[in-house]
PDB file of C-alpha atoms in Angstrom:
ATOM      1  CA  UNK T   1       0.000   0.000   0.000  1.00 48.00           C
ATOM      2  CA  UNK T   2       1.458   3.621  -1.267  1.00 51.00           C
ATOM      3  CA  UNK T   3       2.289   5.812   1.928  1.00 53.00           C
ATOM      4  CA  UNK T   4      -0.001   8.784   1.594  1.00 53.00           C
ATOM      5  CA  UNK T   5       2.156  11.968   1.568  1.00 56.00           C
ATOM      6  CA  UNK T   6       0.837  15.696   1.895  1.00 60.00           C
ATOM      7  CA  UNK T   7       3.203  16.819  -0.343  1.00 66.00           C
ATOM      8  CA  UNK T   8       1.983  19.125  -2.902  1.00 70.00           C
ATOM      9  CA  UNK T   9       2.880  20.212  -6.505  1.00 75.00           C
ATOM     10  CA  UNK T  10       1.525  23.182  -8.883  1.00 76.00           C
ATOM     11  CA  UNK T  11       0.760  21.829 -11.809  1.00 84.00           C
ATOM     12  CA  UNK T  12      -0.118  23.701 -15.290  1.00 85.00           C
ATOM     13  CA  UNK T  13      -3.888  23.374 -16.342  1.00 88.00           C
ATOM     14  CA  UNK T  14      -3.162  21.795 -19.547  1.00 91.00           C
ATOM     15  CA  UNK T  15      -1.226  18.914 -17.885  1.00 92.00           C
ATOM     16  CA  UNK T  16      -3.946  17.709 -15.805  1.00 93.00           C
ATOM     17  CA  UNK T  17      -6.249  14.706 -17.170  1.00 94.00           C
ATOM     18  CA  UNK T  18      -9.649  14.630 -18.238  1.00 95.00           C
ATOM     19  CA  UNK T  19     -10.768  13.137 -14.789  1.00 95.00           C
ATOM     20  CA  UNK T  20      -8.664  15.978 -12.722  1.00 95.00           C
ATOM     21  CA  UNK T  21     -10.533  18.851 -14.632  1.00 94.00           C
ATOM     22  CA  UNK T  22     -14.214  17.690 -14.556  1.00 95.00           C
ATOM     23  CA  UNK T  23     -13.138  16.535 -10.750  1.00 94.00           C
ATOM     24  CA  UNK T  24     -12.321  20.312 -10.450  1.00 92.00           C
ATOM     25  CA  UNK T  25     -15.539  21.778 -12.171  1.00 93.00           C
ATOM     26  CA  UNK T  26     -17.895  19.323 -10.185  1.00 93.00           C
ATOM     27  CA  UNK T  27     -16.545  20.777  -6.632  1.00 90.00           C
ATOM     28  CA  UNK T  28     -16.952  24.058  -7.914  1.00 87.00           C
ATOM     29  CA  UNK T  29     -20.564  23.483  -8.962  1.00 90.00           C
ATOM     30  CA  UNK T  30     -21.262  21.841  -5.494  1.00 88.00           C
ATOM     31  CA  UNK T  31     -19.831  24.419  -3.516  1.00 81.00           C
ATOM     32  CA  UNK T  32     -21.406  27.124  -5.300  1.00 81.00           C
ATOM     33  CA  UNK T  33     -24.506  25.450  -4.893  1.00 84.00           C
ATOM     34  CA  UNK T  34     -25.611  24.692  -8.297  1.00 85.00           C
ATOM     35  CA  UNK T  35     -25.946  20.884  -7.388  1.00 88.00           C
ATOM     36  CA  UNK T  36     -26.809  19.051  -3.551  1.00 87.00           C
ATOM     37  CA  UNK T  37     -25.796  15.951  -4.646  1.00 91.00           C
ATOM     38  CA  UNK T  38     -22.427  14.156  -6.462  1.00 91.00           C
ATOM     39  CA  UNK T  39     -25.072  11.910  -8.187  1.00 93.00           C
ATOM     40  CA  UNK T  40     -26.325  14.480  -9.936  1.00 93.00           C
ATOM     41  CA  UNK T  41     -23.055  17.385 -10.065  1.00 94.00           C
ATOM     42  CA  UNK T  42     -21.106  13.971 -11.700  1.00 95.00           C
ATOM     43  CA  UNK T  43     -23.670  13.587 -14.290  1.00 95.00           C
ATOM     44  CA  UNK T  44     -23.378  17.367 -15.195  1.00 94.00           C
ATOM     45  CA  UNK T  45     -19.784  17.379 -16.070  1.00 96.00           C
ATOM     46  CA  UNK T  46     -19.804  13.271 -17.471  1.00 96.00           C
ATOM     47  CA  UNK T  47     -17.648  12.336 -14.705  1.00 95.00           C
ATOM     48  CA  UNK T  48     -17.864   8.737 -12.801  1.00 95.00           C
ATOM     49  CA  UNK T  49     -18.269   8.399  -8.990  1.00 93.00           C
ATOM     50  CA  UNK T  50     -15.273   6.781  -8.832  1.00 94.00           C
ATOM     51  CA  UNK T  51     -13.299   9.291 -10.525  1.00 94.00           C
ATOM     52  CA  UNK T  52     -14.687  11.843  -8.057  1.00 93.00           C
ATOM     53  CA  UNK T  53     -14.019  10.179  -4.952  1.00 91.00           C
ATOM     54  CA  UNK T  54     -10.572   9.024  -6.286  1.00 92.00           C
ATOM     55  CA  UNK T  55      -9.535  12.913  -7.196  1.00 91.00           C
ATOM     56  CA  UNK T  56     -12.033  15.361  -4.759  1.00 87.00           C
ATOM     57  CA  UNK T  57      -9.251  15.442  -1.650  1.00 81.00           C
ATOM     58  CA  UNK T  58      -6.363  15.649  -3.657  1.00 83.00           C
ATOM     59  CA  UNK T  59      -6.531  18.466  -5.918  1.00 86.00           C
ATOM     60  CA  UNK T  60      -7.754  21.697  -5.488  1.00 77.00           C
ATOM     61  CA  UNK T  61      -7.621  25.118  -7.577  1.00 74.00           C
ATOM     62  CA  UNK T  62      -4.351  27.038  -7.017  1.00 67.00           C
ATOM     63  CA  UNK T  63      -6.645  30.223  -5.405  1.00 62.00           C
ATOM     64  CA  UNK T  64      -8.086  27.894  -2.920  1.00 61.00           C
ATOM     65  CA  UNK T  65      -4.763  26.742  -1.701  1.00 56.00           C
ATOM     66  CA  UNK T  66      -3.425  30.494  -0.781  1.00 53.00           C
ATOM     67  CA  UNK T  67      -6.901  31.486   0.366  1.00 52.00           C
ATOM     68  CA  UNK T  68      -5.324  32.463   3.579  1.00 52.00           C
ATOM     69  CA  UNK T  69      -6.236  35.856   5.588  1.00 81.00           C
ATOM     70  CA  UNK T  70      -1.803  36.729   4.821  1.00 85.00           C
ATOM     71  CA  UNK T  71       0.230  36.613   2.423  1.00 88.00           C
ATOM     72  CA  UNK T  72       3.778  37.471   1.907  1.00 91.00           C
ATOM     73  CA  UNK T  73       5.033  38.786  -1.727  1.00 94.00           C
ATOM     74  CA  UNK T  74       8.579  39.413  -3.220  1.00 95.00           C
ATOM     75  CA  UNK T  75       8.559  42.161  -6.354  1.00 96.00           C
ATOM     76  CA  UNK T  76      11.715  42.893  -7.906  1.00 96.00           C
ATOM     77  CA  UNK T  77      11.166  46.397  -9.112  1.00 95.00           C
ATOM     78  CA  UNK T  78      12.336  49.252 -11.512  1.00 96.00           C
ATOM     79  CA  UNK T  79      14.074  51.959  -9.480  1.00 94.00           C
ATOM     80  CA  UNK T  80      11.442  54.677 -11.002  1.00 93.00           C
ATOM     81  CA  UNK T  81       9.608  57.669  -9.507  1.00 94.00           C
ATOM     82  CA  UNK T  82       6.255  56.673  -8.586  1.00 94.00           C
ATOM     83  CA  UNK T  83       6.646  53.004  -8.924  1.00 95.00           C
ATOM     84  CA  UNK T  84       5.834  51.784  -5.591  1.00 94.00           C
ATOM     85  CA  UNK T  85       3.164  54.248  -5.506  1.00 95.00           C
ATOM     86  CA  UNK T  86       1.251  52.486  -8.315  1.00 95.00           C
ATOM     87  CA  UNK T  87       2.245  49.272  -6.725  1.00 95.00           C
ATOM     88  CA  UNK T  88       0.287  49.952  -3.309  1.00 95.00           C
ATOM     89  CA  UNK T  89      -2.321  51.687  -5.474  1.00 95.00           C
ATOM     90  CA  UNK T  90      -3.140  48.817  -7.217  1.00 94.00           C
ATOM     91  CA  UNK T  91      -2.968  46.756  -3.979  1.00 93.00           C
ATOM     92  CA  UNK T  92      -5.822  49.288  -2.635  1.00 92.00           C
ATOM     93  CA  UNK T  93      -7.953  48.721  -5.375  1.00 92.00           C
ATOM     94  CA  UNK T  94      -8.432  44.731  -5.194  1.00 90.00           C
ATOM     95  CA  UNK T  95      -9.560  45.501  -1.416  1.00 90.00           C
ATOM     96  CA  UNK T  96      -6.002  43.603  -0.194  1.00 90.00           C
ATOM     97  CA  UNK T  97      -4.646  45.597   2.897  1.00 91.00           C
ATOM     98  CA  UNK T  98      -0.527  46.127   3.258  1.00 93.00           C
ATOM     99  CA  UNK T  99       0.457  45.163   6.492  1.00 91.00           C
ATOM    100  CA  UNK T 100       4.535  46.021   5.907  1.00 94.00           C
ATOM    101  CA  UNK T 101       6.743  46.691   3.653  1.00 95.00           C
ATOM    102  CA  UNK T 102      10.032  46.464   3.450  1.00 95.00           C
ATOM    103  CA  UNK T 103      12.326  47.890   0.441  1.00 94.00           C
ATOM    104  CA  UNK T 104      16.243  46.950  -0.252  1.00 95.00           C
ATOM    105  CA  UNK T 105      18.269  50.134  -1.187  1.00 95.00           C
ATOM    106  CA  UNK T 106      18.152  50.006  -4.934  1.00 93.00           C
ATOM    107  CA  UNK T 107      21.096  48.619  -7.051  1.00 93.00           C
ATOM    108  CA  UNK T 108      22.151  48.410 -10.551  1.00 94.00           C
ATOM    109  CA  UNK T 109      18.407  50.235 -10.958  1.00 94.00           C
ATOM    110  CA  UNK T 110      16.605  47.628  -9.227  1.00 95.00           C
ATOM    111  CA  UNK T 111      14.463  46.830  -5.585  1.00 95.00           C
ATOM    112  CA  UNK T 112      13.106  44.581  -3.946  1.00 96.00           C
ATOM    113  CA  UNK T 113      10.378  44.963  -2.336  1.00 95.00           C
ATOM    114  CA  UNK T 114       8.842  42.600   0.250  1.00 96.00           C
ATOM    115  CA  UNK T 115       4.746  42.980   0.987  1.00 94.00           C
ATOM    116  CA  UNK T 116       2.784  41.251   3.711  1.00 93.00           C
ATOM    117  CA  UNK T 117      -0.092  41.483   2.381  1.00 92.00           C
ATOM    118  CA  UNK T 118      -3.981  41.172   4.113  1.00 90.00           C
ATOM    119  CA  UNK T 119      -6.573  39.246   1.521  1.00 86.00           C
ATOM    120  CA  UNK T 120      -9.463  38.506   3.524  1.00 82.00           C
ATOM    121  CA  UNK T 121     -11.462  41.801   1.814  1.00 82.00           C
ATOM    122  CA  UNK T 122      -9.722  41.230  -1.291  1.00 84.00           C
ATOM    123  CA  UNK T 123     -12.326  41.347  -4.452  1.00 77.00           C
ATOM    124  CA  UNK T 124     -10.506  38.575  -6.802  1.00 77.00           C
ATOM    125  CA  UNK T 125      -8.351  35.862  -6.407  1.00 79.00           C
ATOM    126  CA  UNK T 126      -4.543  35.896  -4.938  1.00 83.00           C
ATOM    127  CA  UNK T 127      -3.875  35.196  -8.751  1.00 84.00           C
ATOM    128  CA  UNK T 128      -5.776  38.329 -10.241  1.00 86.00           C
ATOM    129  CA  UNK T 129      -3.512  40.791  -7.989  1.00 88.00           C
ATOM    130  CA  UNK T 130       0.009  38.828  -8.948  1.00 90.00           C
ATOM    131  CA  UNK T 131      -1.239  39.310 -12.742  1.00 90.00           C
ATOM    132  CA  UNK T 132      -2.439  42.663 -12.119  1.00 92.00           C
ATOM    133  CA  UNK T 133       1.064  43.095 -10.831  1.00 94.00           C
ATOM    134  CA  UNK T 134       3.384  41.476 -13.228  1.00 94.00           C
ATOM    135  CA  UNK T 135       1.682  44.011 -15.733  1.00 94.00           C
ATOM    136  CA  UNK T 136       3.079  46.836 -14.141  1.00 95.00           C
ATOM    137  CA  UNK T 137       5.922  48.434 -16.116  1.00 94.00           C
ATOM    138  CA  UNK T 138       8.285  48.451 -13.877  1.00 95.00           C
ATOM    139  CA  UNK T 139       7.812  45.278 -12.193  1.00 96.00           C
ATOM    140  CA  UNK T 140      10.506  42.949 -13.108  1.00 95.00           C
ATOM    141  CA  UNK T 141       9.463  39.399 -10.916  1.00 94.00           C
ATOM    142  CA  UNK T 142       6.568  38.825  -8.761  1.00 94.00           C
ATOM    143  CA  UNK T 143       7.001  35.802  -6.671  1.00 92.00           C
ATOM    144  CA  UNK T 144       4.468  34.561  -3.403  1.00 90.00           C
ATOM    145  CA  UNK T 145       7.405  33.370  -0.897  1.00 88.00           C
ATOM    146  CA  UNK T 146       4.520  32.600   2.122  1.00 82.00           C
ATOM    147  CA  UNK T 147       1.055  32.265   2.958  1.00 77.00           C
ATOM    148  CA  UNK T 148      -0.752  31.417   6.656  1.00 68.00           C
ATOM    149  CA  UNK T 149      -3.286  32.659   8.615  1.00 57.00           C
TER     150      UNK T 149
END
């Protein structure tokens, strides 16, 4: 018998099977409250009850697993004038709240900046802000280094 291991891995979309994705859709539906029962949620997105029992504790949307009240953010960023002011504007705006900050003295025209960040009033996913941010101009690397209550 395979030891069970709580070990986890992010995996691409497109690399998932057939089984993982309607797995995915069919918790979605039932926590939303489209469907009461898996008899019924299965049948919606084709899936069999085996398939959903053998997949519904092991995998998990990637927003779900950094749903957290904190969370902790490195951003390598151009040294410009008013950068990190659009950075904690755009913060603001998804309803996230910055707890600190902390900024390295800028070399060869770059900082980093670390954010501990406060989600619970957030409007969107953890994974709407980092793409919000990575389309900054002068944001060079976004990267979520923690996560916890």
């Amino acid at each position: 018998m395979k030891k069970r291991t709580d070990q986890f891995y992010l995996v691409r979309e497109d690399m998932l099977s057939e089984a993982m994705l309607k797995t995915i859709k069919a918790k979605m539906l039932l926590e939303n409250g489209k469907f009461n029962k898996i008899n019924e949620v299965v049948k919606e997105v084709d899936l069999s009850r085996s398939a959903f029992y053998k997949y519904k504790d092991g995998i998990f949307p990637f927003h779900t697993m950094v749903k957290e009240k904190i969370i902790t953010l490195s951003i390598h960023l151009e040294d410009r004038s008013g950068a990190l002011s659009k950075l904690l504007s755009l913060i603001a705006q998804t309803g996230a709240n910055v707890l600190t900050i902390n900024q390295t003295i800028p070399l060869q025209g770059r900082a980093t900046i670390t954010l501990s960040i406060e989600t619970a009033a957030m409007t969107a996913d953890v994974t709407v802000l980092l793409g919000k941010i990575e389309e900054l101009d002068a944001v060079v690397k976004v990267e979520l280094i923690g996560s916890g209550a």
